[in-house]
């Protein structure tokens, strides 16, 4: 079960953004993919928490960059921002979805 969870997690973090990039940002999908990989950096907010990692805790609504307010900002950004900023917003929004399923689909 643990293996399945980890596989899904990395699939969503590393592979799925390729499809998002191809679908939404076809002209510059390689760059879009790289930018979306970089949005994983929002996980730095985990460094502020003790313990840093806890598989029984949901990141969403716990860490500052994973709060519901932050998610609203990412969602608005995906709709209203342009160019690279839109890609970043979409990447962050999708990151939140990944973390969300991590918790709610497996616990
Ligand atoms: Zn996260």
PDB file of N, CA and C and ligand atoms in Angstrom:
ATOM      1  N   UNK A   1       0.841  -1.205   0.000  1.00  0.00           N
ATOM      2  CA  UNK A   1       0.000   0.000   0.000  1.00  0.00           C
ATOM      3  C   UNK A   1       0.872   1.250   0.000  1.00  0.00           C
ATOM      4  N   UNK A   2       1.875   1.218   0.837  1.00  0.00           N
ATOM      5  CA  UNK A   2       2.804   2.351   0.936  1.00  0.00           C
ATOM      6  C   UNK A   2       3.477   2.622  -0.415  1.00  0.00           C
ATOM      7  N   UNK A   3       3.866   1.525  -1.099  1.00  0.00           N
ATOM      8  CA  UNK A   3       4.507   1.653  -2.411  1.00  0.00           C
ATOM      9  C   UNK A   3       3.553   2.319  -3.402  1.00  0.00           C
ATOM     10  N   UNK A   4       2.303   1.895  -3.392  1.00  0.00           N
ATOM     11  CA  UNK A   4       1.311   2.469  -4.301  1.00  0.00           C
ATOM     12  C   UNK A   4       1.170   3.958  -4.042  1.00  0.00           C
ATOM     13  N   UNK A   5       1.122   4.318  -2.780  1.00  0.00           N
ATOM     14  CA  UNK A   5       0.960   5.722  -2.416  1.00  0.00           C
ATOM     15  C   UNK A   5       2.142   6.557  -2.919  1.00  0.00           C
ATOM     16  N   UNK A   6       3.345   6.037  -2.687  1.00  0.00           N
ATOM     17  CA  UNK A   6       4.546   6.761  -3.102  1.00  0.00           C
ATOM     18  C   UNK A   6       4.597   6.873  -4.626  1.00  0.00           C
ATOM     19  N   UNK A   7       4.221   5.790  -5.321  1.00  0.00           N
ATOM     20  CA  UNK A   7       4.220   5.830  -6.789  1.00  0.00           C
ATOM     21  C   UNK A   7       3.256   6.881  -7.312  1.00  0.00           C
ATOM     22  N   UNK A   8       2.054   6.904  -6.750  1.00  0.00           N
ATOM     23  CA  UNK A   8       1.064   7.887  -7.198  1.00  0.00           C
ATOM     24  C   UNK A   8       1.584   9.292  -6.943  1.00  0.00           C
ATOM     25  N   UNK A   9       2.180   9.476  -5.763  1.00  0.00           N
ATOM     26  CA  UNK A   9       2.694  10.788  -5.390  1.00  0.00           C
ATOM     27  C   UNK A   9       3.730  11.289  -6.406  1.00  0.00           C
ATOM     28  N   UNK A  10       4.702  10.426  -6.722  1.00  0.00           N
ATOM     29  CA  UNK A  10       5.745  10.862  -7.644  1.00  0.00           C
ATOM     30  C   UNK A  10       5.255  10.938  -9.072  1.00  0.00           C
ATOM     31  N   UNK A  11       4.300  10.082  -9.396  1.00  0.00           N
ATOM     32  CA  UNK A  11       3.702  10.180 -10.731  1.00  0.00           C
ATOM     33  C   UNK A  11       3.048  11.551 -10.880  1.00  0.00           C
ATOM     34  N   UNK A  12       2.279  11.946  -9.881  1.00  0.00           N
ATOM     35  CA  UNK A  12       1.579  13.232  -9.965  1.00  0.00           C
ATOM     36  C   UNK A  12       2.549  14.407  -9.928  1.00  0.00           C
ATOM     37  N   UNK A  13       3.624  14.255  -9.141  1.00  0.00           N
ATOM     38  CA  UNK A  13       4.578  15.364  -9.033  1.00  0.00           C
ATOM     39  C   UNK A  13       5.482  15.483 -10.257  1.00  0.00           C
ATOM     40  N   UNK A  14       5.875  14.349 -10.848  1.00  0.00           N
ATOM     41  CA  UNK A  14       6.911  14.387 -11.885  1.00  0.00           C
ATOM     42  C   UNK A  14       6.397  14.124 -13.300  1.00  0.00           C
ATOM     43  N   UNK A  15       5.417  13.245 -13.451  1.00  0.00           N
ATOM     44  CA  UNK A  15       4.986  12.838 -14.784  1.00  0.00           C
ATOM     45  C   UNK A  15       3.745  13.607 -15.245  1.00  0.00           C
ATOM     46  N   UNK A  16       2.782  13.727 -14.366  1.00  0.00           N
ATOM     47  CA  UNK A  16       1.528  14.348 -14.772  1.00  0.00           C
ATOM     48  C   UNK A  16       1.692  15.782 -15.294  1.00  0.00           C
ATOM     49  N   UNK A  17       2.602  16.584 -14.698  1.00  0.00           N
ATOM     50  CA  UNK A  17       2.805  17.946 -15.234  1.00  0.00           C
ATOM     51  C   UNK A  17       3.172  17.978 -16.723  1.00  0.00           C
ATOM     52  N   UNK A  18       3.751  16.907 -17.253  1.00  0.00           N
ATOM     53  CA  UNK A  18       4.043  16.844 -18.693  1.00  0.00           C
ATOM     54  C   UNK A  18       2.733  16.982 -19.478  1.00  0.00           C
ATOM     55  N   UNK A  19       1.703  16.263 -19.018  1.00  0.00           N
ATOM     56  CA  UNK A  19       0.423  16.309 -19.722  1.00  0.00           C
ATOM     57  C   UNK A  19      -0.245  17.672 -19.580  1.00  0.00           C
ATOM     58  N   UNK A  20      -0.133  18.245 -18.387  1.00  0.00           N
ATOM     59  CA  UNK A  20      -0.691  19.588 -18.193  1.00  0.00           C
ATOM     60  C   UNK A  20       0.013  20.557 -19.129  1.00  0.00           C
ATOM     61  N   UNK A  21       1.346  20.443 -19.191  1.00  0.00           N
ATOM     62  CA  UNK A  21       2.128  21.336 -20.041  1.00  0.00           C
ATOM     63  C   UNK A  21       1.729  21.179 -21.505  1.00  0.00           C
ATOM     64  N   UNK A  22       1.590  19.932 -21.953  1.00  0.00           N
ATOM     65  CA  UNK A  22       1.233  19.691 -23.354  1.00  0.00           C
ATOM     66  C   UNK A  22      -0.172  20.189 -23.663  1.00  0.00           C
ATOM     67  N   UNK A  23      -1.052  20.060 -22.693  1.00  0.00           N
ATOM     68  CA  UNK A  23      -2.449  20.416 -22.921  1.00  0.00           C
ATOM     69  C   UNK A  23      -2.679  21.924 -22.871  1.00  0.00           C
ATOM     70  N   UNK A  24      -2.117  22.580 -21.848  1.00  0.00           N
ATOM     71  CA  UNK A  24      -2.413  24.005 -21.650  1.00  0.00           C
ATOM     72  C   UNK A  24      -1.365  24.936 -22.249  1.00  0.00           C
ATOM     73  N   UNK A  25      -0.134  24.466 -22.355  1.00  0.00           N
ATOM     74  CA  UNK A  25       0.947  25.369 -22.787  1.00  0.00           C
ATOM     75  C   UNK A  25       1.715  24.724 -23.931  1.00  0.00           C
ATOM     76  N   UNK A  26       0.990  24.291 -24.936  1.00  0.00           N
ATOM     77  CA  UNK A  26       1.587  23.484 -25.993  1.00  0.00           C
ATOM     78  C   UNK A  26       2.786  24.152 -26.680  1.00  0.00           C
ATOM     79  N   UNK A  27       2.726  25.473 -26.915  1.00  0.00           N
ATOM     80  CA  UNK A  27       3.822  26.141 -27.648  1.00  0.00           C
ATOM     81  C   UNK A  27       5.141  26.061 -26.909  1.00  0.00           C
ATOM     82  N   UNK A  28       5.089  26.141 -25.580  1.00  0.00           N
ATOM     83  CA  UNK A  28       6.345  26.115 -24.822  1.00  0.00           C
ATOM     84  C   UNK A  28       6.234  25.103 -23.684  1.00  0.00           C
ATOM     85  N   UNK A  29       5.821  23.885 -24.044  1.00  0.00           N
ATOM     86  CA  UNK A  29       5.517  22.899 -23.005  1.00  0.00           C
ATOM     87  C   UNK A  29       6.731  22.479 -22.194  1.00  0.00           C
ATOM     88  N   UNK A  30       7.944  22.492 -22.815  1.00  0.00           N
ATOM     89  CA  UNK A  30       9.135  22.075 -22.067  1.00  0.00           C
ATOM     90  C   UNK A  30       9.431  23.054 -20.939  1.00  0.00           C
ATOM     91  N   UNK A  31       9.349  24.334 -21.287  1.00  0.00           N
ATOM     92  CA  UNK A  31       9.582  25.359 -20.285  1.00  0.00           C
ATOM     93  C   UNK A  31       8.497  25.296 -19.215  1.00  0.00           C
ATOM     94  N   UNK A  32       7.246  25.119 -19.664  1.00  0.00           N
ATOM     95  CA  UNK A  32       6.129  25.043 -18.716  1.00  0.00           C
ATOM     96  C   UNK A  32       6.329  23.877 -17.750  1.00  0.00           C
ATOM     97  N   UNK A  33       6.804  22.750 -18.282  1.00  0.00           N
ATOM     98  CA  UNK A  33       7.044  21.578 -17.439  1.00  0.00           C
ATOM     99  C   UNK A  33       8.106  21.875 -16.383  1.00  0.00           C
ATOM    100  N   UNK A  34       9.205  22.515 -16.817  1.00  0.00           N
ATOM    101  CA  UNK A  34      10.278  22.842 -15.878  1.00  0.00           C
ATOM    102  C   UNK A  34       9.790  23.794 -14.787  1.00  0.00           C
ATOM    103  N   UNK A  35       9.010  24.783 -15.203  1.00  0.00           N
ATOM    104  CA  UNK A  35       8.484  25.737 -14.218  1.00  0.00           C
ATOM    105  C   UNK A  35       7.593  25.009 -13.213  1.00  0.00           C
ATOM    106  N   UNK A  36       6.770  24.075 -13.729  1.00  0.00           N
ATOM    107  CA  UNK A  36       5.891  23.349 -12.819  1.00  0.00           C
ATOM    108  C   UNK A  36       6.668  22.457 -11.851  1.00  0.00           C
ATOM    109  N   UNK A  37       7.790  21.899 -12.330  1.00  0.00           N
ATOM    110  CA  UNK A  37       8.633  21.116 -11.414  1.00  0.00           C
ATOM    111  C   UNK A  37       9.155  22.015 -10.286  1.00  0.00           C
ATOM    112  N   UNK A  38       9.483  23.260 -10.648  1.00  0.00           N
ATOM    113  CA  UNK A  38      10.027  24.184  -9.652  1.00  0.00           C
ATOM    114  C   UNK A  38       9.006  24.554  -8.578  1.00  0.00           C
ATOM    115  N   UNK A  39       7.724  24.427  -8.915  1.00  0.00           N
ATOM    116  CA  UNK A  39       6.718  24.804  -7.912  1.00  0.00           C
ATOM    117  C   UNK A  39       6.737  23.840  -6.724  1.00  0.00           C
ATOM    118  N   UNK A  40       7.451  22.735  -6.856  1.00  0.00           N
ATOM    119  CA  UNK A  40       7.609  21.837  -5.708  1.00  0.00           C
ATOM    120  C   UNK A  40       8.328  22.540  -4.572  1.00  0.00           C
ATOM    121  N   UNK A  41       9.020  23.631  -4.904  1.00  0.00           N
ATOM    122  CA  UNK A  41       9.737  24.389  -3.883  1.00  0.00           C
ATOM    123  C   UNK A  41       8.814  24.954  -2.811  1.00  0.00           C
ATOM    124  N   UNK A  42       7.503  25.029  -3.075  1.00  0.00           N
ATOM    125  CA  UNK A  42       6.603  25.521  -2.016  1.00  0.00           C
ATOM    126  C   UNK A  42       6.661  24.628  -0.796  1.00  0.00           C
ATOM    127  N   UNK A  43       7.182  23.431  -0.968  1.00  0.00           N
ATOM    128  CA  UNK A  43       7.298  22.537   0.174  1.00  0.00           C
ATOM    129  C   UNK A  43       8.341  23.005   1.182  1.00  0.00           C
ATOM    130  N   UNK A  44       9.052  24.095   0.888  1.00  0.00           N
ATOM    131  CA  UNK A  44       9.981  24.636   1.894  1.00  0.00           C
ATOM    132  C   UNK A  44       9.233  25.046   3.159  1.00  0.00           C
ATOM    133  N   UNK A  45       7.933  25.344   3.012  1.00  0.00           N
ATOM    134  CA  UNK A  45       7.212  25.742   4.227  1.00  0.00           C
ATOM    135  C   UNK A  45       7.111  24.597   5.240  1.00  0.00           C
ATOM    136  N   UNK A  46       7.393  23.374   4.779  1.00  0.00           N
ATOM    137  CA  UNK A  46       7.402  22.243   5.706  1.00  0.00           C
ATOM    138  C   UNK A  46       8.542  22.380   6.722  1.00  0.00           C
ATOM    139  N   UNK A  47       9.583  23.133   6.333  1.00  0.00           N
ATOM    140  CA  UNK A  47      10.730  23.301   7.222  1.00  0.00           C
ATOM    141  C   UNK A  47      10.354  24.065   8.486  1.00  0.00           C
ATOM    142  N   UNK A  48       9.264  24.828   8.390  1.00  0.00           N
ATOM    143  CA  UNK A  48       8.832  25.625   9.534  1.00  0.00           C
ATOM    144  C   UNK A  48       8.085  24.776  10.559  1.00  0.00           C
ATOM    145  N   UNK A  49       7.659  23.589  10.149  1.00  0.00           N
ATOM    146  CA  UNK A  49       6.817  22.771  11.011  1.00  0.00           C
ATOM    147  C   UNK A  49       7.624  21.766  11.808  1.00  0.00           C
ATOM    148  N   UNK A  50       7.108  21.388  12.975  1.00  0.00           N
ATOM    149  CA  UNK A  50       7.689  20.295  13.754  1.00  0.00           C
ATOM    150  C   UNK A  50       6.605  19.277  14.051  1.00  0.00           C
ATOM    151  N   UNK A  51       6.772  18.020  13.779  1.00  0.00           N
ATOM    152  CA  UNK A  51       7.906  17.482  13.013  1.00  0.00           C
ATOM    153  C   UNK A  51       7.804  17.913  11.548  1.00  0.00           C
ATOM    154  N   UNK A  52       8.950  17.937  10.879  1.00  0.00           N
ATOM    155  CA  UNK A  52       9.001  18.424   9.512  1.00  0.00           C
ATOM    156  C   UNK A  52       8.112  17.598   8.589  1.00  0.00           C
ATOM    157  N   UNK A  53       8.130  16.285   8.811  1.00  0.00           N
ATOM    158  CA  UNK A  53       7.304  15.431   7.979  1.00  0.00           C
ATOM    159  C   UNK A  53       6.463  14.513   8.858  1.00  0.00           C
ATOM    160  N   UNK A  54       5.189  14.464   8.561  1.00  0.00           N
ATOM    161  CA  UNK A  54       4.294  13.602   9.321  1.00  0.00           C
ATOM    162  C   UNK A  54       3.238  13.093   8.360  1.00  0.00           C
ATOM    163  N   UNK A  55       3.281  11.782   8.074  1.00  0.00           N
ATOM    164  CA  UNK A  55       2.391  11.261   7.042  1.00  0.00           C
ATOM    165  C   UNK A  55       0.933  11.242   7.502  1.00  0.00           C
ATOM    166  N   UNK A  56       0.697  11.465   8.801  1.00  0.00           N
ATOM    167  CA  UNK A  56      -0.683  11.475   9.271  1.00  0.00           C
ATOM    168  C   UNK A  56      -1.248  12.886   9.355  1.00  0.00           C
ATOM    169  N   UNK A  57      -0.472  13.827   8.861  1.00  0.00           N
ATOM    170  CA  UNK A  57      -0.927  15.210   8.873  1.00  0.00           C
ATOM    171  C   UNK A  57      -1.142  15.619   7.427  1.00  0.00           C
ATOM    172  N   UNK A  58      -2.206  16.351   7.189  1.00  0.00           N
ATOM    173  CA  UNK A  58      -2.428  16.830   5.826  1.00  0.00           C
ATOM    174  C   UNK A  58      -1.726  18.171   5.660  1.00  0.00           C
ATOM    175  N   UNK A  59      -0.916  18.290   4.601  1.00  0.00           N
ATOM    176  CA  UNK A  59      -0.217  19.567   4.357  1.00  0.00           C
ATOM    177  C   UNK A  59      -1.203  20.699   4.129  1.00  0.00           C
ATOM    178  N   UNK A  60      -2.293  20.346   3.439  1.00  0.00           N
ATOM    179  CA  UNK A  60      -3.273  21.370   3.067  1.00  0.00           C
ATOM    180  C   UNK A  60      -3.935  21.936   4.314  1.00  0.00           C
ATOM    181  N   UNK A  61      -3.908  23.262   4.395  1.00  0.00           N
ATOM    182  CA  UNK A  61      -4.522  23.910   5.541  1.00  0.00           C
ATOM    183  C   UNK A  61      -3.626  23.904   6.766  1.00  0.00           C
ATOM    184  N   UNK A  62      -2.427  23.336   6.638  1.00  0.00           N
ATOM    185  CA  UNK A  62      -1.511  23.310   7.785  1.00  0.00           C
ATOM    186  C   UNK A  62      -0.331  24.250   7.579  1.00  0.00           C
ATOM    187  N   UNK A  63       0.377  24.068   6.461  1.00  0.00           N
ATOM    188  CA  UNK A  63       1.536  24.916   6.176  1.00  0.00           C
ATOM    189  C   UNK A  63       1.082  26.224   5.526  1.00  0.00           C
ATOM    190  N   UNK A  64       1.832  27.311   5.805  1.00  0.00           N
ATOM    191  CA  UNK A  64       1.418  28.635   5.275  1.00  0.00           C
ATOM    192  C   UNK A  64       1.200  28.666   3.762  1.00  0.00           C
ATOM    193  N   UNK A  65       2.103  28.058   2.986  1.00  0.00           N
ATOM    194  CA  UNK A  65       1.947  28.093   1.534  1.00  0.00           C
ATOM    195  C   UNK A  65       0.960  27.033   1.040  1.00  0.00           C
ATOM    196  N   UNK A  66       0.422  26.245   1.957  1.00  0.00           N
ATOM    197  CA  UNK A  66      -0.580  25.241   1.612  1.00  0.00           C
ATOM    198  C   UNK A  66      -1.917  25.576   2.273  1.00  0.00           C
ATOM    199  N   UNK A  67      -2.074  26.843   2.717  1.00  0.00           N
ATOM    200  CA  UNK A  67      -3.319  27.227   3.378  1.00  0.00           C
ATOM    201  C   UNK A  67      -4.414  27.439   2.343  1.00  0.00           C
ATOM    202  N   UNK A  68      -5.655  27.489   2.815  1.00  0.00           N
ATOM    203  CA  UNK A  68      -6.767  27.701   1.883  1.00  0.00           C
ATOM    204  C   UNK A  68      -6.688  29.076   1.226  1.00  0.00           C
ATOM    205  N   UNK A  69      -6.171  30.067   1.963  1.00  0.00           N
ATOM    206  CA  UNK A  69      -5.992  31.397   1.364  1.00  0.00           C
ATOM    207  C   UNK A  69      -5.006  31.331   0.205  1.00  0.00           C
ATOM    208  N   UNK A  70      -3.899  30.625   0.437  1.00  0.00           N
ATOM    209  CA  UNK A  70      -2.888  30.497  -0.611  1.00  0.00           C
ATOM    210  C   UNK A  70      -3.495  29.818  -1.836  1.00  0.00           C
ATOM    211  N   UNK A  71      -4.326  28.790  -1.607  1.00  0.00           N
ATOM    212  CA  UNK A  71      -4.924  28.060  -2.723  1.00  0.00           C
ATOM    213  C   UNK A  71      -5.844  28.974  -3.541  1.00  0.00           C
ATOM    214  N   UNK A  72      -6.580  29.847  -2.845  1.00  0.00           N
ATOM    215  CA  UNK A  72      -7.438  30.809  -3.553  1.00  0.00           C
ATOM    216  C   UNK A  72      -6.572  31.705  -4.446  1.00  0.00           C
ATOM    217  N   UNK A  73      -5.442  32.151  -3.900  1.00  0.00           N
ATOM    218  CA  UNK A  73      -4.530  32.995  -4.679  1.00  0.00           C
ATOM    219  C   UNK A  73      -4.021  32.248  -5.915  1.00  0.00           C
ATOM    220  N   UNK A  74      -3.646  30.969  -5.748  1.00  0.00           N
ATOM    221  CA  UNK A  74      -3.151  30.183  -6.884  1.00  0.00           C
ATOM    222  C   UNK A  74      -4.246  30.007  -7.935  1.00  0.00           C
ATOM    223  N   UNK A  75      -5.476  29.783  -7.467  1.00  0.00           N
ATOM    224  CA  UNK A  75      -6.585  29.573  -8.396  1.00  0.00           C
ATOM    225  C   UNK A  75      -6.857  30.851  -9.193  1.00  0.00           C
ATOM    226  N   UNK A  76      -6.877  31.988  -8.495  1.00  0.00           N
ATOM    227  CA  UNK A  76      -7.097  33.261  -9.186  1.00  0.00           C
ATOM    228  C   UNK A  76      -5.958  33.531 -10.166  1.00  0.00           C
ATOM    229  N   UNK A  77      -4.738  33.226  -9.736  1.00  0.00           N
ATOM    230  CA  UNK A  77      -3.576  33.424 -10.591  1.00  0.00           C
ATOM    231  C   UNK A  77      -3.662  32.595 -11.864  1.00  0.00           C
ATOM    232  N   UNK A  78      -4.155  31.357 -11.736  1.00  0.00           N
ATOM    233  CA  UNK A  78      -4.275  30.489 -12.918  1.00  0.00           C
ATOM    234  C   UNK A  78      -5.235  31.065 -13.935  1.00  0.00           C
ATOM    235  N   UNK A  79      -6.215  31.815 -13.431  1.00  0.00           N
ATOM    236  CA  UNK A  79      -7.229  32.369 -14.330  1.00  0.00           C
ATOM    237  C   UNK A  79      -6.784  33.714 -14.898  1.00  0.00           C
ATOM    238  N   UNK A  80      -6.246  34.588 -14.027  1.00  0.00           N
ATOM    239  CA  UNK A  80      -6.036  35.972 -14.447  1.00  0.00           C
ATOM    240  C   UNK A  80      -4.612  36.331 -14.862  1.00  0.00           C
ATOM    241  N   UNK A  81      -3.620  35.587 -14.367  1.00  0.00           N
ATOM    242  CA  UNK A  81      -2.253  35.958 -14.723  1.00  0.00           C
ATOM    243  C   UNK A  81      -1.917  35.452 -16.121  1.00  0.00           C
ATOM    244  N   UNK A  82      -0.841  36.020 -16.680  1.00  0.00           N
ATOM    245  CA  UNK A  82      -0.437  35.624 -18.031  1.00  0.00           C
ATOM    246  C   UNK A  82       0.988  35.066 -18.037  1.00  0.00           C
ATOM    247  N   UNK A  83       1.307  34.348 -19.085  1.00  0.00           N
ATOM    248  CA  UNK A  83       2.681  33.888 -19.306  1.00  0.00           C
ATOM    249  C   UNK A  83       3.187  32.983 -18.198  1.00  0.00           C
ATOM    250  N   UNK A  84       4.451  33.223 -17.799  1.00  0.00           N
ATOM    251  CA  UNK A  84       5.099  32.374 -16.806  1.00  0.00           C
ATOM    252  C   UNK A  84       4.361  32.372 -15.475  1.00  0.00           C
ATOM    253  N   UNK A  85       3.782  33.516 -15.111  1.00  0.00           N
ATOM    254  CA  UNK A  85       3.093  33.590 -13.823  1.00  0.00           C
ATOM    255  C   UNK A  85       1.883  32.671 -13.800  1.00  0.00           C
ATOM    256  N   UNK A  86       1.233  32.552 -14.948  1.00  0.00           N
ATOM    257  CA  UNK A  86       0.101  31.632 -15.032  1.00  0.00           C
ATOM    258  C   UNK A  86       0.579  30.181 -14.867  1.00  0.00           C
ATOM    259  N   UNK A  87       1.717  29.867 -15.510  1.00  0.00           N
ATOM    260  CA  UNK A  87       2.253  28.504 -15.392  1.00  0.00           C
ATOM    261  C   UNK A  87       2.581  28.190 -13.933  1.00  0.00           C
ATOM    262  N   UNK A  88       3.198  29.157 -13.251  1.00  0.00           N
ATOM    263  CA  UNK A  88       3.536  28.960 -11.837  1.00  0.00           C
ATOM    264  C   UNK A  88       2.265  28.713 -11.019  1.00  0.00           C
ATOM    265  N   UNK A  89       1.232  29.528 -11.273  1.00  0.00           N
ATOM    266  CA  UNK A  89      -0.022  29.380 -10.523  1.00  0.00           C
ATOM    267  C   UNK A  89      -0.646  28.015 -10.758  1.00  0.00           C
ATOM    268  N   UNK A  90      -0.680  27.584 -12.016  1.00  0.00           N
ATOM    269  CA  UNK A  90      -1.257  26.275 -12.343  1.00  0.00           C
ATOM    270  C   UNK A  90      -0.455  25.167 -11.646  1.00  0.00           C
ATOM    271  N   UNK A  91       0.875  25.296 -11.697  1.00  0.00           N
ATOM    272  CA  UNK A  91       1.746  24.311 -11.057  1.00  0.00           C
ATOM    273  C   UNK A  91       1.482  24.217  -9.561  1.00  0.00           C
ATOM    274  N   UNK A  92       1.338  25.386  -8.928  1.00  0.00           N
ATOM    275  CA  UNK A  92       1.088  25.405  -7.488  1.00  0.00           C
ATOM    276  C   UNK A  92      -0.270  24.795  -7.161  1.00  0.00           C
ATOM    277  N   UNK A  93      -1.264  25.138  -7.971  1.00  0.00           N
ATOM    278  CA  UNK A  93      -2.606  24.618  -7.752  1.00  0.00           C
ATOM    279  C   UNK A  93      -2.598  23.095  -7.863  1.00  0.00           C
ATOM    280  N   UNK A  94      -1.882  22.599  -8.868  1.00  0.00           N
ATOM    281  CA  UNK A  94      -1.816  21.159  -9.057  1.00  0.00           C
ATOM    282  C   UNK A  94      -1.037  20.480  -7.926  1.00  0.00           C
ATOM    283  N   UNK A  95      -0.020  21.166  -7.434  1.00  0.00           N
ATOM    284  CA  UNK A  95       0.734  20.667  -6.290  1.00  0.00           C
ATOM    285  C   UNK A  95      -0.198  20.463  -5.084  1.00  0.00           C
ATOM    286  N   UNK A  96      -1.087  21.436  -4.883  1.00  0.00           N
ATOM    287  CA  UNK A  96      -2.030  21.345  -3.765  1.00  0.00           C
ATOM    288  C   UNK A  96      -2.951  20.135  -3.941  1.00  0.00           C
ATOM    289  N   UNK A  97      -3.357  19.901  -5.180  1.00  0.00           N
ATOM    290  CA  UNK A  97      -4.199  18.746  -5.475  1.00  0.00           C
ATOM    291  C   UNK A  97      -3.487  17.440  -5.156  1.00  0.00           C
ATOM    292  N   UNK A  98      -2.202  17.396  -5.513  1.00  0.00           N
ATOM    293  CA  UNK A  98      -1.394  16.207  -5.242  1.00  0.00           C
ATOM    294  C   UNK A  98      -1.313  15.954  -3.741  1.00  0.00           C
ATOM    295  N   UNK A  99      -1.003  17.006  -2.980  1.00  0.00           N
ATOM    296  CA  UNK A  99      -0.898  16.858  -1.530  1.00  0.00           C
ATOM    297  C   UNK A  99      -2.245  16.459  -0.931  1.00  0.00           C
ATOM    298  N   UNK A 100      -3.309  16.994  -1.512  1.00  0.00           N
ATOM    299  CA  UNK A 100      -4.655  16.737  -1.036  1.00  0.00           C
ATOM    300  C   UNK A 100      -5.025  15.262  -1.206  1.00  0.00           C
ATOM    301  N   UNK A 101      -4.779  14.739  -2.402  1.00  0.00           N
ATOM    302  CA  UNK A 101      -5.112  13.331  -2.639  1.00  0.00           C
ATOM    303  C   UNK A 101      -4.224  12.417  -1.799  1.00  0.00           C
ATOM    304  N   UNK A 102      -2.992  12.871  -1.565  1.00  0.00           N
ATOM    305  CA  UNK A 102      -2.057  12.134  -0.730  1.00  0.00           C
ATOM    306  C   UNK A 102      -2.672  11.810   0.615  1.00  0.00           C
ATOM    307  N   UNK A 103      -3.370  12.780   1.145  1.00  0.00           N
ATOM    308  CA  UNK A 103      -3.942  12.610   2.467  1.00  0.00           C
ATOM    309  C   UNK A 103      -5.315  11.952   2.416  1.00  0.00           C
ATOM    310  N   UNK A 104      -6.201  12.525   1.597  1.00  0.00           N
ATOM    311  CA  UNK A 104      -7.591  12.085   1.641  1.00  0.00           C
ATOM    312  C   UNK A 104      -7.864  10.764   0.935  1.00  0.00           C
ATOM    313  N   UNK A 105      -7.033  10.404  -0.013  1.00  0.00           N
ATOM    314  CA  UNK A 105      -7.305   9.147  -0.709  1.00  0.00           C
ATOM    315  C   UNK A 105      -6.641   7.965  -0.027  1.00  0.00           C
ATOM    316  N   UNK A 106      -5.761   8.218   0.919  1.00  0.00           N
ATOM    317  CA  UNK A 106      -4.964   7.106   1.445  1.00  0.00           C
ATOM    318  C   UNK A 106      -5.116   6.900   2.940  1.00  0.00           C
ATOM    319  N   UNK A 107      -5.689   7.843   3.639  1.00  0.00           N
ATOM    320  CA  UNK A 107      -5.808   7.661   5.092  1.00  0.00           C
ATOM    321  C   UNK A 107      -7.194   7.171   5.503  1.00  0.00           C
TER     322      UNK A 107
HETATM  323 ZN1  LIG B   1       3.323  20.255  -0.761  1.00  0.00          ZN
END
